[in-house]
RNA sequence: GUGGGUGUAGCUCAAUUGGUUAGAGCACGAGACUGUGGAUCUCGUGGCUGCGGGUUCGAGCCCCGUCACUCACCCCA
């Protein structure tokens, strides 16, 4: 029989990694909330049609990377898909729950697992976690953003057409499927051709132009550091106007920590009013890779405050009573359950990094006291048992 | 889906040109005159060398296949 292991591209998060996860999750929540975003949670799977419509069929995600299934043979039961991204589900929920009617402008954030059927590599997993924000319903200047994109697409095609034979095989395919991707190519030959590609900002309509200029002006005035990348391309069809990424050099080929942009037409495309929106998502696993490479000190794992050791196993019930009492008073406490030697119990307490050890033996029972040892300083004190248990102090 | 790299103990790695019972460090467990941790020392547990075939008197090592992991393409966080 074949050994059953964790599925390809997924991994267990073991107890020792949990503090880092908590740290990262807590941090994004705190920051998002500081910026006025509220958390929203949507299902892990959605009807497949949602992603087909939102992401667009030029994307590989829709073509071959979705976990799609149909449990029911009944006709009319629609196929569902494990969510490969979260913008579309959130827009869906925003509309379905009439959020724009309650308050047109909504600032929402999320944090959770996503699924894409891909070949794993550094920073790329089949199940991964993203935290992101969506600012939905900001007044849209632009109903004609697509026109700019179409115009630029035509310009690009016109420029690249004569060079087509010199482009790499991938790019020749891209020319038909998605010209913009050619700008992103890493083949030396293609890079050379791309160098002289017409700049996109010459092809913006007045509206987009104004939007772009305003954005740049705001960024400059707030002292925000950024770079303009005329070769930046993002995969989803729903993006309009501004797109952006944050990358980190430690991440290898998959170096985007964060990516996002405007999607001013998506709400309307999913059946809602014509309202603009912006959002971005942060890859949590990639963030953690970057944190590890930056040698950031890991948060301390939780540890028991008290470990109770017994001289003889016959005192175990007593020890059990003590840890139960302490736990009820909100103090983390633990003990040995396997009748180990005193030395071994202390070793265990040490390994757990327990702050204090209480020892119980004949002496303590007759005197009705507890021996309390501070495991950092090594000093031992004797306390009255009933006093300590009714009002523990260290 | 395509290509490269790597698979030996829980982890990191050894094992002369193919040659006996596959080793070490760390980790884990027990102990060092028995009511006390960390340091040191002693002892111990632990491997169908990823799996399946082949070549050979003999394979951890060579050949083929397969699986897994990994990096990269593709695509994307």
Short mmCIF file of C-alpha atoms (C1' of nucleotides) in Angstrom, two decimals:
data_model
loop_
_atom_site.label_atom_id
_atom_site.label_comp_id
_atom_site.label_asym_id
_atom_site.label_seq_id
_atom_site.Cartn_x
_atom_site.Cartn_y
_atom_site.Cartn_z
CA UNK A 1 0.00 0.00 0.00
CA UNK A 2 1.26 3.41 -0.90
CA UNK A 3 2.09 5.64 2.00
CA UNK A 4 -0.35 8.49 2.33
CA UNK A 5 1.32 11.84 2.57
CA UNK A 6 0.35 15.49 2.54
CA UNK A 7 -0.83 16.41 -0.99
CA UNK A 8 1.66 17.93 -3.43
CA UNK A 9 1.98 21.65 -2.96
CA UNK A 10 0.45 21.69 0.50
CA UNK A 11 2.09 21.47 3.89
CA UNK A 12 1.32 21.05 7.55
CA UNK A 13 1.94 23.99 9.81
CA UNK A 14 3.52 22.46 12.89
CA UNK A 15 3.21 23.87 16.41
CA UNK A 16 6.62 25.49 16.33
CA UNK A 17 5.67 27.53 13.26
CA UNK A 18 2.37 28.71 14.69
CA UNK A 19 3.80 31.72 16.55
CA UNK A 20 5.13 33.12 13.29
CA UNK A 21 1.77 32.59 11.58
CA UNK A 22 -0.08 34.25 14.42
CA UNK A 23 2.35 37.12 14.33
CA UNK A 24 1.89 37.70 10.60
CA UNK A 25 -1.88 37.30 10.70
CA UNK A 26 -2.27 39.53 13.74
CA UNK A 27 -0.11 42.18 12.13
CA UNK A 28 -2.06 42.36 8.87
CA UNK A 29 -5.37 42.50 10.77
CA UNK A 30 -4.15 45.26 13.03
CA UNK A 31 -2.81 47.31 10.15
CA UNK A 32 -5.83 46.82 7.91
CA UNK A 33 -8.15 47.81 10.73
CA UNK A 34 -6.05 50.84 11.46
CA UNK A 35 -6.72 51.89 7.87
CA UNK A 36 -10.45 51.51 8.38
CA UNK A 37 -11.06 48.16 6.71
CA UNK A 38 -13.51 45.58 8.11
CA UNK A 39 -13.04 41.86 7.87
CA UNK A 40 -15.26 39.79 5.60
CA UNK A 41 -15.29 35.99 5.22
CA UNK A 42 -16.64 34.23 2.16
CA UNK A 43 -16.86 30.49 1.39
CA UNK A 44 -13.82 28.45 0.42
CA UNK A 45 -15.60 27.49 -2.81
CA UNK A 46 -17.83 29.38 -5.21
CA UNK A 47 -19.74 28.61 -8.35
CA UNK A 48 -17.24 28.16 -11.16
CA UNK A 49 -18.98 30.75 -13.32
CA UNK A 50 -17.91 33.52 -10.95
CA UNK A 51 -14.23 32.97 -11.65
CA UNK A 52 -14.76 32.34 -15.34
CA UNK A 53 -16.42 35.67 -15.66
CA UNK A 54 -14.17 37.72 -13.41
CA UNK A 55 -10.68 36.44 -14.11
CA UNK A 56 -11.05 36.06 -17.85
CA UNK A 57 -10.29 33.23 -20.18
CA UNK A 58 -6.85 34.41 -21.27
CA UNK A 59 -5.66 33.49 -17.82
CA UNK A 60 -4.08 30.10 -17.19
CA UNK A 61 -5.86 30.03 -13.89
CA UNK A 62 -9.22 29.60 -15.53
CA UNK A 63 -7.85 27.37 -18.27
CA UNK A 64 -6.12 24.74 -16.20
CA UNK A 65 -5.33 25.76 -12.64
CA UNK A 66 -8.69 25.64 -10.94
CA UNK A 67 -9.82 22.89 -8.59
CA UNK A 68 -13.25 22.43 -10.11
CA UNK A 69 -15.69 19.68 -9.27
CA UNK A 70 -19.30 18.76 -9.55
CA UNK A 71 -20.55 16.45 -6.84
CA UNK A 72 -24.04 16.18 -8.18
CA UNK A 73 -25.09 14.32 -11.29
CA UNK A 74 -28.33 16.24 -11.29
CA UNK A 75 -28.53 18.65 -14.17
CA UNK A 76 -28.87 22.18 -12.95
CA UNK A 77 -26.51 21.61 -10.02
CA UNK A 78 -23.73 23.94 -10.98
CA UNK A 79 -20.09 23.09 -10.78
CA UNK A 80 -18.12 24.69 -7.99
CA UNK A 81 -14.47 25.72 -7.70
CA UNK A 82 -12.09 26.11 -4.79
CA UNK A 83 -11.38 29.82 -4.80
CA UNK A 84 -8.16 30.70 -6.70
CA UNK A 85 -8.37 34.38 -5.72
CA UNK A 86 -10.57 36.49 -3.49
CA UNK A 87 -11.45 39.68 -5.28
CA UNK A 88 -14.27 38.15 -7.29
CA UNK A 89 -15.90 36.40 -4.29
CA UNK A 90 -15.81 39.63 -2.34
CA UNK A 91 -17.37 41.62 -5.12
CA UNK A 92 -20.00 38.87 -5.39
CA UNK A 93 -20.74 39.09 -1.69
CA UNK A 94 -20.75 42.90 -1.77
CA UNK A 95 -23.47 42.79 -4.40
CA UNK A 96 -25.40 39.80 -3.06
CA UNK A 97 -25.74 41.36 0.38
CA UNK A 98 -26.71 44.73 -1.03
CA UNK A 99 -23.75 46.37 0.60
CA UNK A 100 -23.65 49.23 -1.92
CA UNK A 101 -27.23 50.12 -0.92
CA UNK A 102 -26.33 50.21 2.76
CA UNK A 103 -23.20 52.17 2.16
CA UNK A 104 -21.85 52.59 -1.31
CA UNK A 105 -18.23 52.89 -0.33
CA UNK A 106 -17.05 49.79 1.54
CA UNK A 107 -13.58 49.01 2.76
CA UNK A 108 -13.21 45.28 3.29
CA UNK A 109 -10.33 42.98 4.11
CA UNK A 110 -9.85 39.23 4.17
CA UNK A 111 -7.30 36.63 5.15
CA UNK A 112 -7.52 32.99 4.15
CA UNK A 113 -6.48 30.06 1.98
CA UNK A 114 -6.57 29.98 -1.83
CA UNK A 115 -6.11 27.06 -4.21
CA UNK A 116 -4.47 26.76 -7.59
CA UNK A 117 -3.45 23.58 -9.35
CA UNK A 118 0.13 24.49 -10.30
CA UNK A 119 3.58 22.93 -10.18
CA UNK A 120 5.02 23.96 -6.82
CA UNK A 121 8.27 25.87 -6.55
CA UNK A 122 9.81 28.37 -4.17
CA UNK A 123 7.03 30.65 -2.98
CA UNK A 124 4.37 28.84 -4.97
CA UNK A 125 2.05 26.27 -3.44
CA UNK A 126 -1.24 24.68 -4.39
CA UNK A 127 -2.78 25.89 -1.17
CA UNK A 128 -1.53 29.28 -0.11
CA UNK A 129 -2.73 32.13 2.02
CA UNK A 130 -3.46 35.68 1.09
CA UNK A 131 -4.48 38.68 3.11
CA UNK A 132 -5.82 41.60 1.15
CA UNK A 133 -8.07 44.60 1.04
CA UNK A 134 -10.72 45.79 -1.38
CA UNK A 135 -12.01 49.35 -1.46
CA UNK A 136 -15.28 48.99 -3.28
CA UNK A 137 -17.53 51.64 -4.75
CA UNK A 138 -15.20 54.57 -5.01
CA UNK A 139 -16.63 56.91 -7.61
CA UNK A 140 -15.48 55.80 -10.95
CA UNK A 141 -14.12 58.37 -13.32
CA UNK A 142 -13.67 55.90 -15.95
CA UNK A 143 -16.06 54.09 -18.06
CA UNK A 144 -13.64 54.11 -20.91
CA UNK A 145 -10.58 52.58 -19.28
CA UNK A 146 -10.96 49.60 -21.51
CA UNK A 147 -10.76 51.85 -24.49
CA UNK A 148 -7.33 52.93 -23.39
CA UNK A 149 -6.30 49.39 -22.92
CA UNK A 150 -7.66 48.39 -26.29
CA UNK A 151 -5.91 51.31 -27.92
CA UNK A 152 -2.65 50.40 -26.27
CA UNK A 153 -3.08 46.75 -27.14
CA UNK A 154 -3.45 47.70 -30.80
CA UNK A 155 -0.40 49.93 -30.62
CA UNK A 156 1.61 47.16 -29.05
CA UNK A 157 0.55 44.65 -31.63
CA UNK A 158 1.36 47.04 -34.44
CA UNK A 159 4.80 47.66 -32.98
CA UNK A 160 5.60 44.02 -32.30
CA UNK A 161 4.25 42.48 -35.46
CA UNK A 162 7.39 43.08 -37.60
CA UNK A 163 9.53 41.63 -34.80
CA UNK A 164 7.39 38.56 -34.42
CA UNK A 165 9.86 36.08 -35.97
CA UNK A 166 12.61 37.25 -33.57
CA UNK A 167 10.50 36.75 -30.44
CA UNK A 168 10.78 33.56 -28.43
CA UNK A 169 8.26 30.78 -28.92
CA UNK A 170 6.36 31.70 -25.81
CA UNK A 171 5.98 35.28 -26.92
CA UNK A 172 4.78 34.25 -30.35
CA UNK A 173 1.96 32.46 -28.62
CA UNK A 174 1.42 35.39 -26.29
CA UNK A 175 1.02 37.71 -29.25
CA UNK A 176 -2.35 36.15 -29.95
CA UNK A 177 -3.42 35.25 -26.43
CA UNK A 178 -2.29 38.21 -24.37
CA UNK A 179 0.13 40.70 -25.91
CA UNK A 180 0.82 42.44 -22.63
CA UNK A 181 2.58 39.37 -21.28
CA UNK A 182 5.33 39.86 -23.87
CA UNK A 183 6.42 42.95 -21.95
CA UNK A 184 7.12 40.70 -19.00
CA UNK A 185 9.33 38.19 -20.89
CA UNK A 186 12.78 37.39 -19.50
CA UNK A 187 14.34 36.10 -22.72
CA UNK A 188 17.30 38.39 -23.62
CA UNK A 189 16.15 38.80 -27.20
CA UNK A 190 12.65 39.78 -26.19
CA UNK A 191 13.98 42.17 -23.54
CA UNK A 192 15.95 43.96 -26.28
CA UNK A 193 12.88 44.32 -28.47
CA UNK A 194 10.75 45.41 -25.53
CA UNK A 195 13.18 48.14 -24.60
CA UNK A 196 11.88 50.40 -27.37
CA UNK A 197 8.24 49.52 -27.00
CA UNK A 198 5.97 52.59 -27.08
CA UNK A 199 5.35 53.86 -23.56
CA UNK A 200 1.84 53.22 -22.28
CA UNK A 201 1.40 56.67 -20.78
CA UNK A 202 1.38 58.25 -24.22
CA UNK A 203 -1.78 56.35 -25.04
CA UNK A 204 -3.96 57.26 -22.09
CA UNK A 205 -7.22 59.09 -22.61
CA UNK A 206 -7.64 62.39 -20.85
CA UNK A 207 -9.46 60.76 -17.98
CA UNK A 208 -6.85 58.06 -17.38
CA UNK A 209 -4.13 60.60 -17.83
CA UNK A 210 -5.59 62.79 -15.10
CA UNK A 211 -6.06 59.81 -12.81
CA UNK A 212 -2.49 58.68 -13.32
CA UNK A 213 -1.07 62.17 -12.81
CA UNK A 214 -3.09 62.65 -9.63
CA UNK A 215 -1.88 59.36 -8.25
CA UNK A 216 1.74 60.18 -8.95
CA UNK A 217 1.33 63.63 -7.42
CA UNK A 218 -0.21 62.19 -4.26
CA UNK A 219 2.51 59.59 -3.91
CA UNK A 220 5.19 62.25 -4.35
CA UNK A 221 3.63 64.62 -1.87
CA UNK A 222 3.29 61.98 0.82
CA UNK A 223 6.91 61.04 0.36
CA UNK A 224 6.02 57.48 -0.62
CA UNK A 225 8.81 55.68 -2.39
CA UNK A 226 7.89 53.81 -5.54
CA UNK A 227 9.16 52.94 -9.03
CA UNK A 228 7.39 53.14 -12.34
CA UNK A 229 7.61 49.95 -14.34
CA UNK A 230 6.38 50.14 -17.88
CA UNK A 231 6.85 46.40 -18.24
CA UNK A 232 4.68 45.44 -15.28
CA UNK A 233 1.86 43.12 -16.30
CA UNK A 234 -0.78 41.47 -14.18
CA UNK A 235 -2.64 38.37 -15.13
CA UNK A 236 -6.25 39.00 -14.33
CA UNK A 237 -8.50 40.50 -16.96
CA UNK A 238 -10.43 42.65 -14.53
CA UNK A 239 -7.65 45.13 -13.85
CA UNK A 240 -8.02 48.65 -15.19
CA UNK A 241 -5.81 51.70 -14.86
CA UNK A 242 -3.31 51.36 -12.05
CA UNK A 243 -1.61 48.12 -11.15
CA UNK A 244 1.24 47.62 -8.71
CA UNK A 245 3.45 45.04 -7.05
CA UNK A 246 5.83 44.79 -4.15
CA UNK A 247 8.69 42.37 -4.65
CA UNK A 248 11.45 41.02 -2.44
CA UNK A 249 14.85 39.88 -3.65
CA UNK A 250 15.04 36.84 -1.38
CA UNK A 251 12.11 35.09 -3.00
CA UNK A 252 13.62 33.66 -6.18
CA UNK A 253 11.57 33.60 -9.34
CA UNK A 254 8.27 34.10 -7.54
CA UNK A 255 9.29 37.40 -6.04
CA UNK A 256 6.00 39.27 -5.69
CA UNK A 257 5.05 39.72 -2.05
CA UNK A 258 2.03 41.75 -2.85
CA UNK A 259 0.09 42.67 -5.96
CA UNK A 260 -3.00 44.59 -6.86
CA UNK A 261 -4.64 47.30 -8.82
CA UNK A 262 -7.86 48.97 -9.88
CA UNK A 263 -10.77 47.01 -11.25
CA UNK A 264 -13.27 49.64 -12.18
CA UNK A 265 -15.47 47.45 -14.38
CA UNK A 266 -15.71 44.25 -12.36
CA UNK A 267 -18.65 45.27 -10.19
CA UNK A 268 -20.72 46.09 -13.25
CA UNK A 269 -19.58 42.93 -14.99
CA UNK A 270 -20.89 40.87 -12.09
CA UNK A 271 -24.27 42.52 -12.38
CA UNK A 272 -23.88 45.47 -10.05
CA UNK A 273 -23.88 49.20 -10.55
CA UNK A 274 -21.07 50.92 -12.37
CA UNK A 275 -18.73 51.54 -9.47
CA UNK A 276 -14.96 51.59 -9.31
CA UNK A 277 -12.78 49.68 -6.87
CA UNK A 278 -9.17 48.99 -5.88
CA UNK A 279 -7.53 46.21 -3.96
CA UNK A 280 -4.40 44.24 -3.36
CA UNK A 281 -3.37 40.97 -1.78
CA UNK A 282 -0.34 39.93 0.21
CA UNK A 283 1.06 36.40 -0.03
CA UNK A 284 1.48 35.28 3.56
CA UNK A 285 3.82 32.34 2.93
CA UNK A 286 6.03 34.58 0.81
CA UNK A 287 5.98 37.22 3.49
CA UNK A 288 7.20 34.64 5.96
CA UNK A 289 9.97 33.52 3.59
CA UNK A 290 11.10 37.13 3.35
CA UNK A 291 10.92 37.56 7.13
CA UNK A 292 13.04 34.47 7.63
CA UNK A 293 15.66 35.63 5.15
CA UNK A 294 15.72 39.01 6.86
CA UNK A 295 16.58 37.16 10.06
CA UNK A 296 13.74 38.77 12.00
CA UNK A 297 13.50 37.33 15.47
CA UNK A 298 10.64 34.89 15.88
CA UNK A 299 7.98 35.54 18.47
CA UNK A 300 8.26 33.37 21.57
CA UNK A 301 6.06 30.27 21.64
CA UNK A 302 3.65 30.01 24.56
CA UNK A 303 4.96 28.15 27.61
CA UNK A 304 3.41 26.86 30.79
CA UNK A 305 3.74 29.06 33.82
CA UNK A 306 3.87 26.15 36.26
CA UNK A 307 4.92 22.52 36.06
CA UNK A 308 4.02 20.27 38.98
CA UNK A 309 6.49 17.50 39.86
CA UNK A 310 5.80 14.65 42.27
CA UNK A 311 8.34 12.73 44.34
CA UNK A 312 6.21 9.62 44.13
CA UNK A 313 3.42 8.69 41.77
CA UNK A 314 1.02 8.38 44.69
CA UNK A 315 0.97 12.19 44.82
CA UNK A 316 -0.20 12.49 41.23
CA UNK A 317 -3.88 13.05 42.16
CA UNK A 318 -2.74 15.92 44.35
CA UNK A 319 -0.72 17.34 41.49
CA UNK A 320 -3.73 16.98 39.23
CA UNK A 321 -5.84 18.92 41.71
CA UNK A 322 -3.25 21.69 41.77
CA UNK A 323 -2.95 22.12 38.01
CA UNK A 324 -6.74 22.07 37.66
CA UNK A 325 -7.10 24.80 40.27
CA UNK A 326 -4.40 26.93 38.67
CA UNK A 327 -5.89 26.51 35.21
CA UNK A 328 -9.28 27.62 36.49
CA UNK A 329 -7.60 30.74 37.76
CA UNK A 330 -6.18 31.43 34.32
CA UNK A 331 -2.66 30.17 34.97
CA UNK A 332 -1.23 27.68 32.47
CA UNK A 333 -0.06 24.57 34.30
CA UNK A 334 1.06 21.07 33.39
CA UNK A 335 2.43 17.88 34.94
CA UNK A 336 3.89 14.48 34.07
CA UNK A 337 1.41 11.71 33.36
CA UNK A 338 3.77 8.77 32.98
CA UNK A 339 5.37 8.19 36.34
CA UNK A 340 8.77 9.49 35.37
CA UNK A 341 11.63 10.04 37.79
CA UNK A 342 11.93 13.35 39.56
CA UNK A 343 14.99 14.20 37.50
CA UNK A 344 13.10 13.42 34.36
CA UNK A 345 10.16 15.54 35.43
CA UNK A 346 12.47 18.48 35.92
CA UNK A 347 14.01 17.84 32.54
CA UNK A 348 10.55 17.96 31.00
CA UNK A 349 9.73 21.18 32.84
CA UNK A 350 12.95 22.65 31.53
CA UNK A 351 12.21 21.60 27.99
CA UNK A 352 8.77 23.17 28.16
CA UNK A 353 10.50 26.32 29.40
CA UNK A 354 8.16 26.35 32.36
CA UNK A 355 8.72 29.36 34.59
CA UNK A 356 8.08 27.59 37.89
CA UNK A 357 8.09 24.06 39.23
CA UNK A 358 6.01 23.02 42.21
CA UNK A 359 7.29 19.92 44.00
CA UNK A 360 5.11 17.67 46.12
CA UNK A 361 6.44 14.97 48.47
CA UNK A 362 5.91 13.60 51.98
CA UNK A 363 7.23 16.76 53.63
CA UNK A 364 4.91 19.07 51.76
CA UNK A 365 1.88 16.88 52.42
CA UNK A 366 2.48 16.77 56.18
CA UNK A 367 3.28 20.49 56.39
CA UNK A 368 0.48 21.39 53.94
CA UNK A 369 2.90 23.46 51.91
CA UNK A 370 4.16 23.59 48.34
CA UNK A 371 7.76 23.92 47.24
CA UNK A 372 7.95 26.55 44.52
CA UNK A 373 11.07 26.75 42.39
CA UNK A 374 11.87 29.61 40.06
CA UNK A 375 13.43 27.92 37.03
CA UNK A 376 15.23 31.03 35.85
CA UNK A 377 16.92 32.06 39.10
CA UNK A 378 16.95 28.55 40.58
CA UNK A 379 15.71 29.76 43.95
CA UNK A 380 13.21 27.69 45.89
CA UNK A 381 10.60 28.95 48.34
CA UNK A 382 8.02 27.27 50.52
CA UNK A 383 4.43 28.54 50.39
CA UNK A 384 1.28 27.63 52.26
CA UNK A 385 -0.77 25.36 50.04
CA UNK A 386 -4.30 26.65 50.64
CA UNK A 387 -3.16 30.27 50.57
CA UNK A 388 -1.32 29.76 47.31
CA UNK A 389 -4.17 27.93 45.65
CA UNK A 390 -6.77 30.51 46.61
CA UNK A 391 -4.53 33.39 45.62
CA UNK A 392 -1.56 32.29 43.50
CA UNK A 393 1.36 34.71 43.56
CA UNK A 394 4.87 34.23 42.26
"C1'" G B 1 2.12 20.27 -18.95
"C1'" U B 2 7.96 20.75 -19.87
"C1'" G B 3 13.17 20.69 -18.19
"C1'" G B 4 17.37 20.38 -14.45
"C1'" G B 5 18.90 18.76 -9.47
"C1'" U B 6 18.33 15.58 -5.16
"C1'" G B 7 16.50 11.04 -2.47
"C1'" U B 8 20.98 6.93 3.38
"C1'" A B 9 18.30 7.36 11.29
"C1'" G B 10 13.44 12.55 13.41
"C1'" C B 11 17.37 16.53 11.37
"C1'" U B 12 22.43 17.60 8.97
"C1'" C B 13 25.67 14.47 6.53
"C1'" A B 14 29.63 10.06 6.05
"C1'" A B 15 30.52 5.12 3.76
"C1'" U B 16 38.15 4.08 -0.48
"C1'" U B 17 38.12 1.86 -7.53
"C1'" G B 18 31.01 -1.82 -6.52
"C1'" G B 19 33.40 -5.88 -1.25
"C1'" U B 20 31.87 -8.36 5.29
"C1'" U B 21 27.13 -7.06 10.83
"C1'" A B 22 25.62 0.98 6.62
"C1'" G B 23 28.63 5.12 10.54
"C1'" A B 24 28.96 10.14 13.08
"C1'" G B 25 27.05 14.72 15.12
"C1'" C B 26 22.54 16.87 16.75
"C1'" A B 27 17.83 15.45 18.59
"C1'" C B 28 15.23 11.76 21.55
"C1'" G B 29 15.21 8.21 25.97
"C1'" A B 30 17.57 6.27 30.57
"C1'" G B 31 21.30 6.76 34.16
"C1'" A B 32 25.77 9.00 37.01
"C1'" C B 33 25.26 6.59 45.78
"C1'" U B 34 18.15 7.05 44.57
"C1'" G B 35 13.63 14.77 46.62
"C1'" U B 36 15.51 18.72 41.55
"C1'" G B 37 16.44 21.01 35.17
"C1'" G B 38 20.30 23.55 31.91
"C1'" A B 39 26.88 21.92 31.61
"C1'" U B 40 29.77 17.35 31.36
"C1'" C B 41 30.16 12.02 31.04
"C1'" U B 42 28.18 6.87 30.21
"C1'" C B 43 24.72 3.77 27.96
"C1'" G B 44 20.50 3.09 24.83
"C1'" U B 45 16.31 3.48 21.04
"C1'" G B 46 16.26 4.42 16.07
"C1'" G B 47 17.62 2.60 8.78
"C1'" C B 48 13.57 -3.21 3.96
"C1'" U B 49 19.80 3.23 1.88
"C1'" G B 50 12.19 6.41 -1.57
"C1'" C B 51 9.88 2.17 -4.39
"C1'" G B 52 10.26 -1.69 -8.42
"C1'" G B 53 13.17 -4.20 -11.84
"C1'" G B 54 18.16 -5.18 -14.22
"C1'" U B 55 23.72 -6.10 -14.49
"C1'" U B 56 27.16 -8.78 -11.02
"C1'" C B 57 29.88 -14.00 -7.15
"C1'" G B 58 28.49 -9.37 -4.61
"C1'" A B 59 24.77 -2.93 -5.36
"C1'" G B 60 23.76 2.62 -0.72
"C1'" C B 61 27.22 3.14 -5.03
"C1'" C B 62 26.36 1.11 -12.02
"C1'" C B 63 21.74 0.83 -15.73
"C1'" C B 64 16.27 1.33 -16.66
"C1'" G B 65 11.58 2.59 -14.80
"C1'" U B 66 8.59 4.87 -11.11
"C1'" C B 67 7.33 8.05 -7.06
"C1'" A B 68 8.44 12.09 -3.94
"C1'" C B 69 10.87 16.56 -2.89
"C1'" U B 70 13.25 20.80 -4.95
"C1'" C B 71 14.57 24.74 -8.47
"C1'" A B 72 13.19 26.79 -13.05
"C1'" C B 73 9.83 27.40 -17.48
"C1'" C B 74 4.64 28.51 -17.83
"C1'" C B 75 1.64 31.40 -14.74
"C1'" C B 76 1.00 34.14 -10.47
"C1'" A B 77 0.56 35.99 -4.19
#
